[in-house]
mmCIF file of C-alpha atoms in Angstrom:
data_model
loop_
_atom_site.group_PDB
_atom_site.id
_atom_site.type_symbol
_atom_site.label_atom_id
_atom_site.label_comp_id
_atom_site.label_asym_id
_atom_site.label_seq_id
_atom_site.Cartn_x
_atom_site.Cartn_y
_atom_site.Cartn_z
ATOM 1 C CA MET L 1 166.023 107.470 83.198
ATOM 2 C CA LYS L 2 163.919 108.814 86.030
ATOM 3 C CA THR L 3 162.108 111.084 83.567
ATOM 4 C CA LYS L 4 161.170 108.118 81.341
ATOM 5 C CA MET L 5 159.952 106.122 84.313
ATOM 6 C CA THR L 6 157.808 109.041 85.480
ATOM 7 C CA MET L 7 156.263 109.485 82.023
ATOM 8 C CA MET L 8 155.454 105.771 81.777
ATOM 9 C CA LEU L 9 153.829 105.860 85.227
ATOM 10 C CA LEU L 10 151.705 108.860 84.280
ATOM 11 C CA MET L 11 150.582 107.158 81.034
ATOM 12 C CA MET L 12 149.589 104.035 82.956
ATOM 13 C CA LEU L 13 147.616 106.091 85.458
ATOM 14 C CA ALA L 14 145.850 107.958 82.645
ATOM 15 C CA LEU L 15 145.025 104.663 80.895
ATOM 16 C CA PHE L 16 143.732 103.178 84.149
ATOM 17 C CA GLY L 17 141.611 106.285 84.779
ATOM 18 C CA SER L 18 140.062 106.189 81.304
ATOM 19 C CA CYS L 19 139.215 102.507 81.743
ATOM 20 C CA SER L 20 137.580 103.262 85.096
ATOM 21 C CA GLU L 21 135.523 106.054 83.566
ATOM 22 C CA SER L 22 134.504 103.723 80.737
ATOM 23 C CA LYS L 23 133.405 101.061 83.216
ATOM 24 C CA LYS L 24 131.466 103.649 85.214
ATOM 25 C CA ALA L 25 129.673 104.754 82.069
ATOM 26 C CA GLU L 26 128.862 101.149 81.229
ATOM 27 C CA GLN L 27 127.554 100.541 84.743
ATOM 28 C CA LYS L 28 125.373 103.672 84.811
ATOM 29 C CA ALA L 29 121.920 102.877 86.172
ATOM 30 C CA PRO L 30 119.076 102.824 83.616
ATOM 31 C CA THR L 31 116.808 105.868 83.483
ATOM 32 C CA ARG L 32 113.332 105.239 84.900
ATOM 33 C CA VAL L 33 110.500 106.228 82.557
ATOM 34 C CA LYS L 34 106.811 105.592 82.001
ATOM 35 C CA THR L 35 105.752 104.038 78.733
ATOM 36 C CA GLN L 36 102.674 103.131 76.727
ATOM 37 C CA LEU L 37 102.149 100.626 73.934
ATOM 38 C CA VAL L 38 100.908 101.989 70.634
ATOM 39 C CA SER L 39 97.451 100.499 70.162
ATOM 40 C CA PRO L 40 94.621 100.944 67.691
ATOM 41 C CA ALA L 41 92.361 103.895 68.373
ATOM 42 C CA ILE L 42 88.976 104.792 66.925
ATOM 43 C CA ALA L 43 88.173 108.395 66.198
ATOM 44 C CA ASP L 44 84.400 108.380 66.509
ATOM 45 C CA GLY L 45 83.838 111.917 67.620
ATOM 46 C CA SER L 46 84.718 110.977 71.186
ATOM 47 C CA GLN L 47 86.758 113.235 73.413
ATOM 48 C CA THR L 48 89.200 111.680 75.888
ATOM 49 C CA TYR L 49 90.455 113.385 79.028
ATOM 50 C CA VAL L 50 92.359 112.531 82.162
ATOM 51 C CA GLY L 51 90.220 112.413 85.310
ATOM 52 C CA ILE L 52 90.731 111.921 89.036
ATOM 53 C CA ILE L 53 88.443 109.762 91.154
ATOM 54 C CA GLU L 54 86.866 111.476 94.155
ATOM 55 C CA GLU L 55 84.839 110.097 97.041
ATOM 56 C CA ARG L 56 81.086 110.649 97.026
ATOM 57 C CA GLU L 57 81.327 112.388 100.390
ATOM 58 C CA ALA L 58 84.016 112.944 103.030
ATOM 59 C CA THR L 59 83.236 113.298 106.737
ATOM 60 C CA ALA L 60 85.800 114.690 109.191
ATOM 61 C CA VAL L 61 85.267 113.087 112.606
ATOM 62 C CA SER L 62 86.503 114.882 115.745
ATOM 63 C CA PHE L 63 86.160 114.997 119.520
ATOM 64 C CA THR L 64 84.021 117.784 120.957
ATOM 65 C CA GLY L 65 86.429 118.429 123.828
ATOM 66 C CA MET L 66 90.157 118.739 124.429
ATOM 67 C CA GLY L 67 92.250 115.875 125.758
ATOM 68 C CA VAL L 68 94.978 113.312 125.208
ATOM 69 C CA VAL L 69 94.116 110.514 122.779
ATOM 70 C CA LYS L 70 94.396 107.182 124.617
ATOM 71 C CA ARG L 71 94.080 104.966 121.555
ATOM 72 C CA VAL L 72 92.983 104.972 117.923
ATOM 73 C CA LEU L 73 91.270 101.750 116.943
ATOM 74 C CA VAL L 74 91.182 102.088 113.140
ATOM 75 C CA SER L 75 93.733 102.320 110.354
ATOM 76 C CA GLU L 76 93.739 103.979 106.938
ATOM 77 C CA GLY L 77 91.799 102.034 104.336
ATOM 78 C CA GLN L 78 89.730 100.141 106.918
ATOM 79 C CA ALA L 79 85.992 99.799 106.349
ATOM 80 C CA VAL L 80 83.878 101.033 109.277
ATOM 81 C CA GLY L 81 80.176 100.980 110.056
ATOM 82 C CA ARG L 82 78.000 103.669 111.558
ATOM 83 C CA GLY L 83 78.325 103.721 115.364
ATOM 84 C CA GLN L 84 81.651 101.837 115.376
ATOM 85 C CA LEU L 85 84.195 102.972 117.986
ATOM 86 C CA LEU L 86 87.054 104.828 116.291
ATOM 87 C CA ALA L 87 89.140 106.315 119.122
ATOM 88 C CA GLU L 88 89.160 107.011 122.845
ATOM 89 C CA MET L 89 90.374 109.988 124.838
ATOM 90 C CA ASP L 90 91.801 109.854 128.382
ATOM 91 C CA ASP L 91 88.640 110.049 130.505
ATOM 92 C CA THR L 92 90.167 110.423 133.998
ATOM 93 C CA GLN L 93 89.049 114.023 134.421
ATOM 94 C CA ALA L 94 85.615 113.307 132.928
ATOM 95 C CA ARG L 95 85.060 110.441 135.379
ATOM 96 C CA ASN L 96 86.077 112.648 138.317
ATOM 97 C CA LEU L 97 83.642 115.342 137.213
ATOM 98 C CA LEU L 98 80.917 112.729 136.864
ATOM 99 C CA SER L 99 81.560 111.452 140.393
ATOM 100 C CA GLY L 100 81.304 115.000 141.741
ATOM 101 C CA ALA L 101 78.081 115.636 139.820
ATOM 102 C CA GLU L 102 76.574 112.383 141.113
ATOM 103 C CA ALA L 103 77.430 113.382 144.707
ATOM 104 C CA GLN L 104 75.789 116.781 144.237
ATOM 105 C CA MET L 105 72.725 115.115 142.753
ATOM 106 C CA ALA L 106 72.436 112.763 145.720
ATOM 107 C CA GLN L 107 72.816 115.660 148.162
ATOM 108 C CA ALA L 108 70.160 117.701 146.343
ATOM 109 C CA ASN L 109 67.700 114.779 146.319
ATOM 110 C CA ASP L 110 68.243 114.187 150.036
ATOM 111 C CA ALA L 111 67.593 117.873 150.778
ATOM 112 C CA LEU L 112 64.486 117.754 148.598
ATOM 113 C CA GLU L 113 63.035 114.845 150.578
ATOM 114 C CA ARG L 114 63.670 116.604 153.906
ATOM 115 C CA TYR L 115 62.204 119.909 152.768
ATOM 116 C CA LYS L 116 59.248 118.129 151.206
ATOM 117 C CA LEU L 117 58.099 116.951 154.642
ATOM 118 C CA LEU L 118 58.221 120.512 155.951
ATOM 119 C CA HIS L 119 56.471 121.816 152.856
ATOM 120 C CA ASP L 120 53.687 119.234 153.134
ATOM 121 C CA ASN L 121 53.171 120.229 156.794
ATOM 122 C CA GLY L 122 52.887 123.861 155.784
ATOM 123 C CA SER L 123 55.894 124.878 157.888
ATOM 124 C CA LEU L 124 58.197 125.765 154.957
ATOM 125 C CA PRO L 125 57.975 129.125 153.206
ATOM 126 C CA GLU L 126 57.179 128.827 149.513
ATOM 127 C CA VAL L 127 60.322 130.753 148.594
ATOM 128 C CA GLN L 128 62.586 128.133 150.179
ATOM 129 C CA TRP L 129 60.650 125.315 148.521
ATOM 130 C CA VAL L 130 61.163 126.901 145.105
ATOM 131 C CA GLU L 131 64.850 127.426 145.931
ATOM 132 C CA ILE L 132 65.459 123.763 146.806
ATOM 133 C CA GLN L 133 63.659 122.649 143.627
ATOM 134 C CA SER L 134 65.937 124.944 141.609
ATOM 135 C CA LYS L 135 69.022 123.414 143.237
ATOM 136 C CA VAL L 136 67.804 119.936 142.334
ATOM 137 C CA ALA L 137 67.263 121.011 138.718
ATOM 138 C CA GLN L 138 70.782 122.528 138.586
ATOM 139 C CA ALA L 139 72.330 119.369 140.021
ATOM 140 C CA LYS L 140 70.467 117.269 137.462
ATOM 141 C CA SER L 141 71.657 119.502 134.626
ATOM 142 C CA GLN L 142 75.279 119.281 135.814
ATOM 143 C CA LEU L 143 74.953 115.500 136.036
ATOM 144 C CA GLU L 144 73.721 115.290 132.454
ATOM 145 C CA VAL L 145 76.614 117.480 131.272
ATOM 146 C CA ALA L 146 79.117 115.296 133.135
ATOM 147 C CA LYS L 147 77.644 112.145 131.570
ATOM 148 C CA LYS L 148 77.876 113.664 128.105
ATOM 149 C CA ASN L 149 81.489 114.753 128.691
ATOM 150 C CA LEU L 150 82.365 111.170 129.611
ATOM 151 C CA ALA L 151 80.518 109.773 126.606
ATOM 152 C CA ASP L 152 82.311 112.284 124.353
ATOM 153 C CA CYS L 153 85.633 110.683 125.302
ATOM 154 C CA ARG L 154 84.591 107.856 122.966
ATOM 155 C CA LEU L 155 84.623 108.771 119.275
ATOM 156 C CA THR L 156 82.227 106.762 117.100
ATOM 157 C CA ALA L 157 81.609 106.777 113.353
ATOM 158 C CA PRO L 158 78.626 108.967 112.374
ATOM 159 C CA VAL L 159 78.457 107.299 108.938
ATOM 160 C CA SER L 160 79.630 104.126 107.215
ATOM 161 C CA GLY L 161 82.590 104.188 104.819
ATOM 162 C CA ILE L 162 86.342 103.680 104.734
ATOM 163 C CA ILE L 163 89.011 105.518 106.721
ATOM 164 C CA GLY L 164 90.733 107.930 104.361
ATOM 165 C CA LYS L 165 93.351 109.510 106.628
ATOM 166 C CA LYS L 166 94.278 109.099 110.265
ATOM 167 C CA LEU L 167 95.244 112.603 111.364
ATOM 168 C CA ILE L 168 95.950 112.117 115.090
ATOM 169 C CA GLY L 169 97.756 109.243 116.792
ATOM 170 C CA THR L 170 97.882 107.761 120.280
ATOM 171 C CA GLY L 171 99.379 110.127 122.862
ATOM 172 C CA GLU L 172 98.675 113.317 120.913
ATOM 173 C CA THR L 173 96.458 116.080 122.243
ATOM 174 C CA ALA L 174 93.198 116.483 120.355
ATOM 175 C CA LEU L 175 91.601 119.910 120.205
ATOM 176 C CA PRO L 176 87.851 120.525 119.928
ATOM 177 C CA SER L 177 86.680 120.048 116.316
ATOM 178 C CA GLN L 178 90.159 118.907 115.207
ATOM 179 C CA ALA L 179 89.710 115.987 112.806
ATOM 180 C CA VAL L 180 90.986 112.661 114.110
ATOM 181 C CA VAL L 181 90.078 110.640 110.994
ATOM 182 C CA ASN L 182 88.295 111.188 107.699
ATOM 183 C CA ILE L 183 85.585 108.757 106.663
ATOM 184 C CA LEU L 184 85.043 108.465 102.916
ATOM 185 C CA ASP L 185 81.808 107.284 101.353
ATOM 186 C CA VAL L 186 82.907 105.285 98.286
ATOM 187 C CA SER L 187 79.718 103.308 97.685
ATOM 188 C CA SER L 188 79.634 105.487 94.608
ATOM 189 C CA VAL L 189 82.355 107.841 93.378
ATOM 190 C CA LYS L 190 82.734 110.879 91.188
ATOM 191 C CA VAL L 191 85.288 111.284 88.412
ATOM 192 C CA LYS L 192 86.504 114.862 88.142
ATOM 193 C CA VAL L 193 87.578 116.060 84.696
ATOM 194 C CA ALA L 194 88.849 119.486 83.600
ATOM 195 C CA VAL L 195 87.187 120.220 80.237
ATOM 196 C CA PRO L 196 88.384 123.108 78.004
ATOM 197 C CA GLU L 197 85.873 125.879 77.391
ATOM 198 C CA SER L 198 85.835 125.001 73.674
ATOM 199 C CA ASP L 199 84.444 121.523 74.486
ATOM 200 C CA ILE L 200 82.193 122.220 77.470
ATOM 201 C CA SER L 201 79.105 123.084 75.407
ATOM 202 C CA ALA L 202 79.042 119.566 73.915
ATOM 203 C CA ILE L 203 78.765 117.910 77.347
ATOM 204 C CA HIS L 204 75.369 117.583 79.014
ATOM 205 C CA ALA L 205 73.975 115.849 82.082
ATOM 206 C CA THR L 206 73.222 112.698 80.076
ATOM 207 C CA THR L 207 76.236 112.620 77.726
ATOM 208 C CA PRO L 208 77.443 108.980 77.498
ATOM 209 C CA SER L 209 80.893 108.370 78.972
ATOM 210 C CA THR L 210 83.296 105.476 79.430
ATOM 211 C CA ILE L 211 85.804 105.498 82.286
ATOM 212 C CA SER L 212 88.923 103.323 82.317
ATOM 213 C CA VAL L 213 91.054 102.971 85.459
ATOM 214 C CA GLU L 214 94.351 101.265 84.740
ATOM 215 C CA ALA L 215 95.254 100.846 88.425
ATOM 216 C CA VAL L 216 92.470 98.272 88.915
ATOM 217 C CA SER L 217 92.088 97.209 85.261
ATOM 218 C CA THR L 218 88.469 98.328 85.218
ATOM 219 C CA THR L 219 86.297 100.009 82.609
ATOM 220 C CA VAL L 220 82.834 101.255 83.573
ATOM 221 C CA ASN L 221 80.099 103.398 82.086
ATOM 222 C CA GLY L 222 79.635 106.817 83.631
ATOM 223 C CA GLY L 223 76.328 108.038 85.006
ATOM 224 C CA ARG L 224 74.785 111.458 85.401
ATOM 225 C CA ILE L 225 77.132 114.404 84.872
ATOM 226 C CA GLU L 226 77.468 117.468 87.089
ATOM 227 C CA LYS L 227 78.853 120.369 85.053
ATOM 228 C CA GLY L 228 80.538 123.331 86.702
ATOM 229 C CA VAL L 229 79.587 126.851 85.661
ATOM 230 C CA GLU L 230 82.722 128.736 86.746
ATOM 231 C CA ALA L 231 85.919 128.408 84.703
ATOM 232 C CA ASP L 232 89.436 128.263 86.094
ATOM 233 C CA ALA L 233 90.986 131.701 85.579
ATOM 234 C CA LEU L 234 94.352 130.309 84.410
ATOM 235 C CA THR L 235 93.493 127.192 82.388
ATOM 236 C CA HIS L 236 90.035 128.247 81.120
ATOM 237 C CA THR L 237 88.661 124.809 81.931
ATOM 238 C CA TYR L 238 85.453 123.771 83.648
ATOM 239 C CA ASP L 239 85.196 121.033 86.264
ATOM 240 C CA VAL L 240 82.931 118.185 85.224
ATOM 241 C CA ARG L 241 82.059 115.382 87.648
ATOM 242 C CA ILE L 242 80.686 112.033 86.501
ATOM 243 C CA ASN L 243 78.771 109.873 88.965
ATOM 244 C CA VAL L 244 79.865 106.229 88.906
ATOM 245 C CA VAL L 245 78.500 103.240 90.825
ATOM 246 C CA ASN L 246 81.468 101.678 92.642
ATOM 247 C CA GLU L 247 80.774 97.959 92.668
ATOM 248 C CA GLY L 248 83.092 96.112 95.053
ATOM 249 C CA ARG L 249 84.581 99.459 96.107
ATOM 250 C CA LYS L 250 87.455 98.942 93.672
ATOM 251 C CA LEU L 251 87.661 102.597 92.672
ATOM 252 C CA LEU L 252 89.452 104.645 95.320
ATOM 253 C CA PRO L 253 89.926 108.415 95.686
ATOM 254 C CA GLY L 254 93.028 109.707 93.912
ATOM 255 C CA MET L 255 93.144 107.057 91.182
ATOM 256 C CA VAL L 256 93.769 108.356 87.655
ATOM 257 C CA ALA L 257 91.134 107.573 85.062
ATOM 258 C CA SER L 258 90.848 107.923 81.311
ATOM 259 C CA VAL L 259 87.461 109.460 80.513
ATOM 260 C CA ARG L 260 85.885 109.276 77.063
ATOM 261 C CA PHE L 261 82.826 111.390 76.223
ATOM 262 C CA LYS L 262 81.035 110.074 73.150
ATOM 263 C CA GLN L 263 79.466 112.480 70.707
ATOM 264 C CA GLU L 264 76.664 111.177 68.498
ATOM 265 C CA GLY L 265 76.428 111.304 64.709
ATOM 266 C CA SER L 266 80.159 111.210 63.942
ATOM 267 C CA GLN L 267 82.152 109.123 61.458
ATOM 268 C CA ARG L 268 84.325 106.247 62.650
ATOM 269 C CA ILE L 269 87.956 106.327 61.449
ATOM 270 C CA GLU L 270 90.604 103.754 62.392
ATOM 271 C CA GLY L 271 94.003 105.045 63.536
ATOM 272 C CA LYS L 272 96.572 105.304 66.328
ATOM 273 C CA SER L 273 96.841 107.818 69.123
ATOM 274 C CA LEU L 274 99.176 108.800 71.950
ATOM 275 C CA PRO L 275 99.121 111.357 74.779
ATOM 276 C CA VAL L 276 99.931 114.804 73.432
ATOM 277 C CA THR L 277 102.820 115.147 75.910
ATOM 278 C CA ALA L 278 104.645 112.151 74.369
ATOM 279 C CA VAL L 279 105.227 114.032 71.098
ATOM 280 C CA GLN L 280 108.301 116.303 71.066
ATOM 281 C CA LYS L 281 109.571 118.891 68.588
ATOM 282 C CA ALA L 282 113.177 118.773 67.315
ATOM 283 C CA ALA L 283 115.362 121.798 66.549
ATOM 284 C CA ASP L 284 114.506 121.565 62.842
ATOM 285 C CA GLY L 285 110.793 121.646 63.599
ATOM 286 C CA SER L 286 110.152 117.943 62.975
ATOM 287 C CA LEU L 287 108.139 115.896 65.453
ATOM 288 C CA PHE L 288 109.381 112.775 67.202
ATOM 289 C CA VAL L 289 108.726 110.408 70.076
ATOM 290 C CA TRP L 290 111.062 108.260 72.169
ATOM 291 C CA THR L 291 110.540 104.562 71.530
ATOM 292 C CA VAL L 292 111.899 101.676 73.593
ATOM 293 C CA ALA L 293 113.579 98.792 71.759
ATOM 294 C CA ASN L 294 113.599 95.145 72.855
ATOM 295 C CA ASP L 295 116.974 95.670 74.569
ATOM 296 C CA SER L 296 115.436 98.488 76.706
ATOM 297 C CA THR L 297 117.290 101.271 74.895
ATOM 298 C CA ALA L 298 115.638 104.546 73.886
ATOM 299 C CA HIS L 299 115.576 105.739 70.266
ATOM 300 C CA ARG L 300 114.039 108.680 68.455
ATOM 301 C CA ALA L 301 111.286 108.023 65.937
ATOM 302 C CA LYS L 302 109.947 110.741 63.635
ATOM 303 C CA VAL L 303 106.158 110.897 63.502
ATOM 304 C CA SER L 304 103.396 112.724 61.744
ATOM 305 C CA ILE L 305 100.304 113.730 63.676
ATOM 306 C CA GLY L 306 96.685 114.455 62.940
ATOM 307 C CA ALA L 307 93.883 115.943 64.988
ATOM 308 C CA THR L 308 93.894 116.056 68.767
ATOM 309 C CA GLN L 309 91.144 114.455 70.818
ATOM 310 C CA GLY L 310 91.092 115.706 74.374
ATOM 311 C CA ASN L 311 94.521 114.837 75.846
ATOM 312 C CA ASN L 312 95.454 112.536 72.931
ATOM 313 C CA VAL L 313 96.752 113.173 69.435
ATOM 314 C CA ALA L 314 96.312 111.002 66.344
ATOM 315 C CA ILE L 315 99.526 109.458 64.925
ATOM 316 C CA THR L 316 99.281 109.210 61.139
ATOM 317 C CA ASP L 317 102.813 107.968 60.311
ATOM 318 C CA GLY L 318 106.023 106.788 61.970
ATOM 319 C CA LEU L 319 104.794 104.192 64.476
ATOM 320 C CA ASN L 320 103.468 100.662 64.365
ATOM 321 C CA ILE L 321 100.926 98.958 66.578
ATOM 322 C CA GLY L 322 102.658 97.366 69.575
ATOM 323 C CA GLN L 323 105.664 99.722 69.751
ATOM 324 C CA ARG L 324 106.488 101.010 73.217
ATOM 325 C CA VAL L 325 106.638 104.799 73.550
ATOM 326 C CA VAL L 326 107.957 106.870 76.463
ATOM 327 C CA THR L 327 105.233 109.116 77.930
ATOM 328 C CA GLU L 328 107.044 110.427 81.036
ATOM 329 C CA GLY L 329 110.726 110.874 81.887
ATOM 330 C CA TYR L 330 111.910 111.587 78.336
ATOM 331 C CA GLN L 331 113.719 114.783 79.437
ATOM 332 C CA LYS L 332 116.789 112.752 80.525
ATOM 333 C CA LEU L 333 116.983 110.561 77.427
ATOM 334 C CA SER L 334 119.505 110.544 74.620
ATOM 335 C CA GLU L 335 119.950 108.125 71.734
ATOM 336 C CA GLY L 336 120.672 104.636 73.069
ATOM 337 C CA THR L 337 120.003 105.426 76.742
ATOM 338 C CA LYS L 338 119.153 102.360 78.815
ATOM 339 C CA VAL L 339 115.724 102.701 80.425
ATOM 340 C CA ILE L 340 113.632 100.879 82.975
ATOM 341 C CA TYR L 341 109.823 101.039 83.025
#
C-alpha cells in the first residue's frame, strides 16, 4: 500500500514539474533584435556604405597649472561660446602668491623713489642705481606671473561649439594639460566611410553623395570629399570623409549614416535590397533570412540574391515589399521564436 502511495506521489510531482517547465517556456522573454522593412531599391550604379559622423574639429581644453577643481559650469551636449567660463580651480594659493608679489612690488617702488632722490643729487653710485632698477623689474615680472597664475584658475572656452565630454568633475585634481572638457565644432561635420580598394578609384573629390541619418530622420547631400591615400592593413579599405553642412546642428558625432555614392552613366533597375549581414546560409547551401510575422514570431524565408552594392545585396526572389527582416540578433533565433524590436 505504501509502495503504491509513493509511486502516485512521485507521478504527481513529475506531472507538476513538467507543467512548471511548460509554463516557464511559455513565459520566456522575447528575444530582442533589430529589424528592417523590405523596401524598393534602385540599382543605378550607386554604391551604398555605412558611415560614422565626425565633428569638424575637436578642441581639448585644460588648465595650465595643477590644482583642485572647484566647480565645472558646463555639461555634456551644452552649446558654449568663445570666452565663456567653463570651470574654476581653487585659487587660494594663487591669491596668496599675488598678495606677496604685490607687496614686493610696492616695496621695490618705494625703494626706487628713495634712491632716485640720491641719484638725482649725484650722491648714489651708478652701480647701486642699476641694481635697484633691476629689483623693480624683477618685482614687476613676478607680479605679472602671479596675476597670470590667478587668471589661469579660470578656464574659458577658446572656441565656440558644444561640449563633447566632461573629463574631470568637481573636487578632482587637474594636472597641467590634462583635458577638462572637449569642445566639438559641429557647425559642419564629416562623414567617415571605409571604402574597399576595389571601389576607391571611382570616388573623387566631387563625386555626388547622399547621406541618410535614421537617428534624426534626415537626408542631406554630401559636399567635397577628402580621400585617404593609405589603406588599412587588415581590411584593405580607405577612409573617405565627406564634408556636410550641419544645419540646425542635428547631426552629432557618433551617429550612423547610410552613404550613397552615385556613379554616372549607369542603367536604372528596380529591385529590393537588404544589408549583406541579414542573409544567412543554411547547412544545405541555400540562402535565407529571418522574417518577423504579425504576431512577432521569427520565421525562415528562403531568398535568392543578386549583385552586391556596397554593404547591401539585391534580393531577387523570396521577399515582398513591406516584410520585416531581422538584421541584428538573429544568432539566438529558431523557428517561431518570439521577438521584440
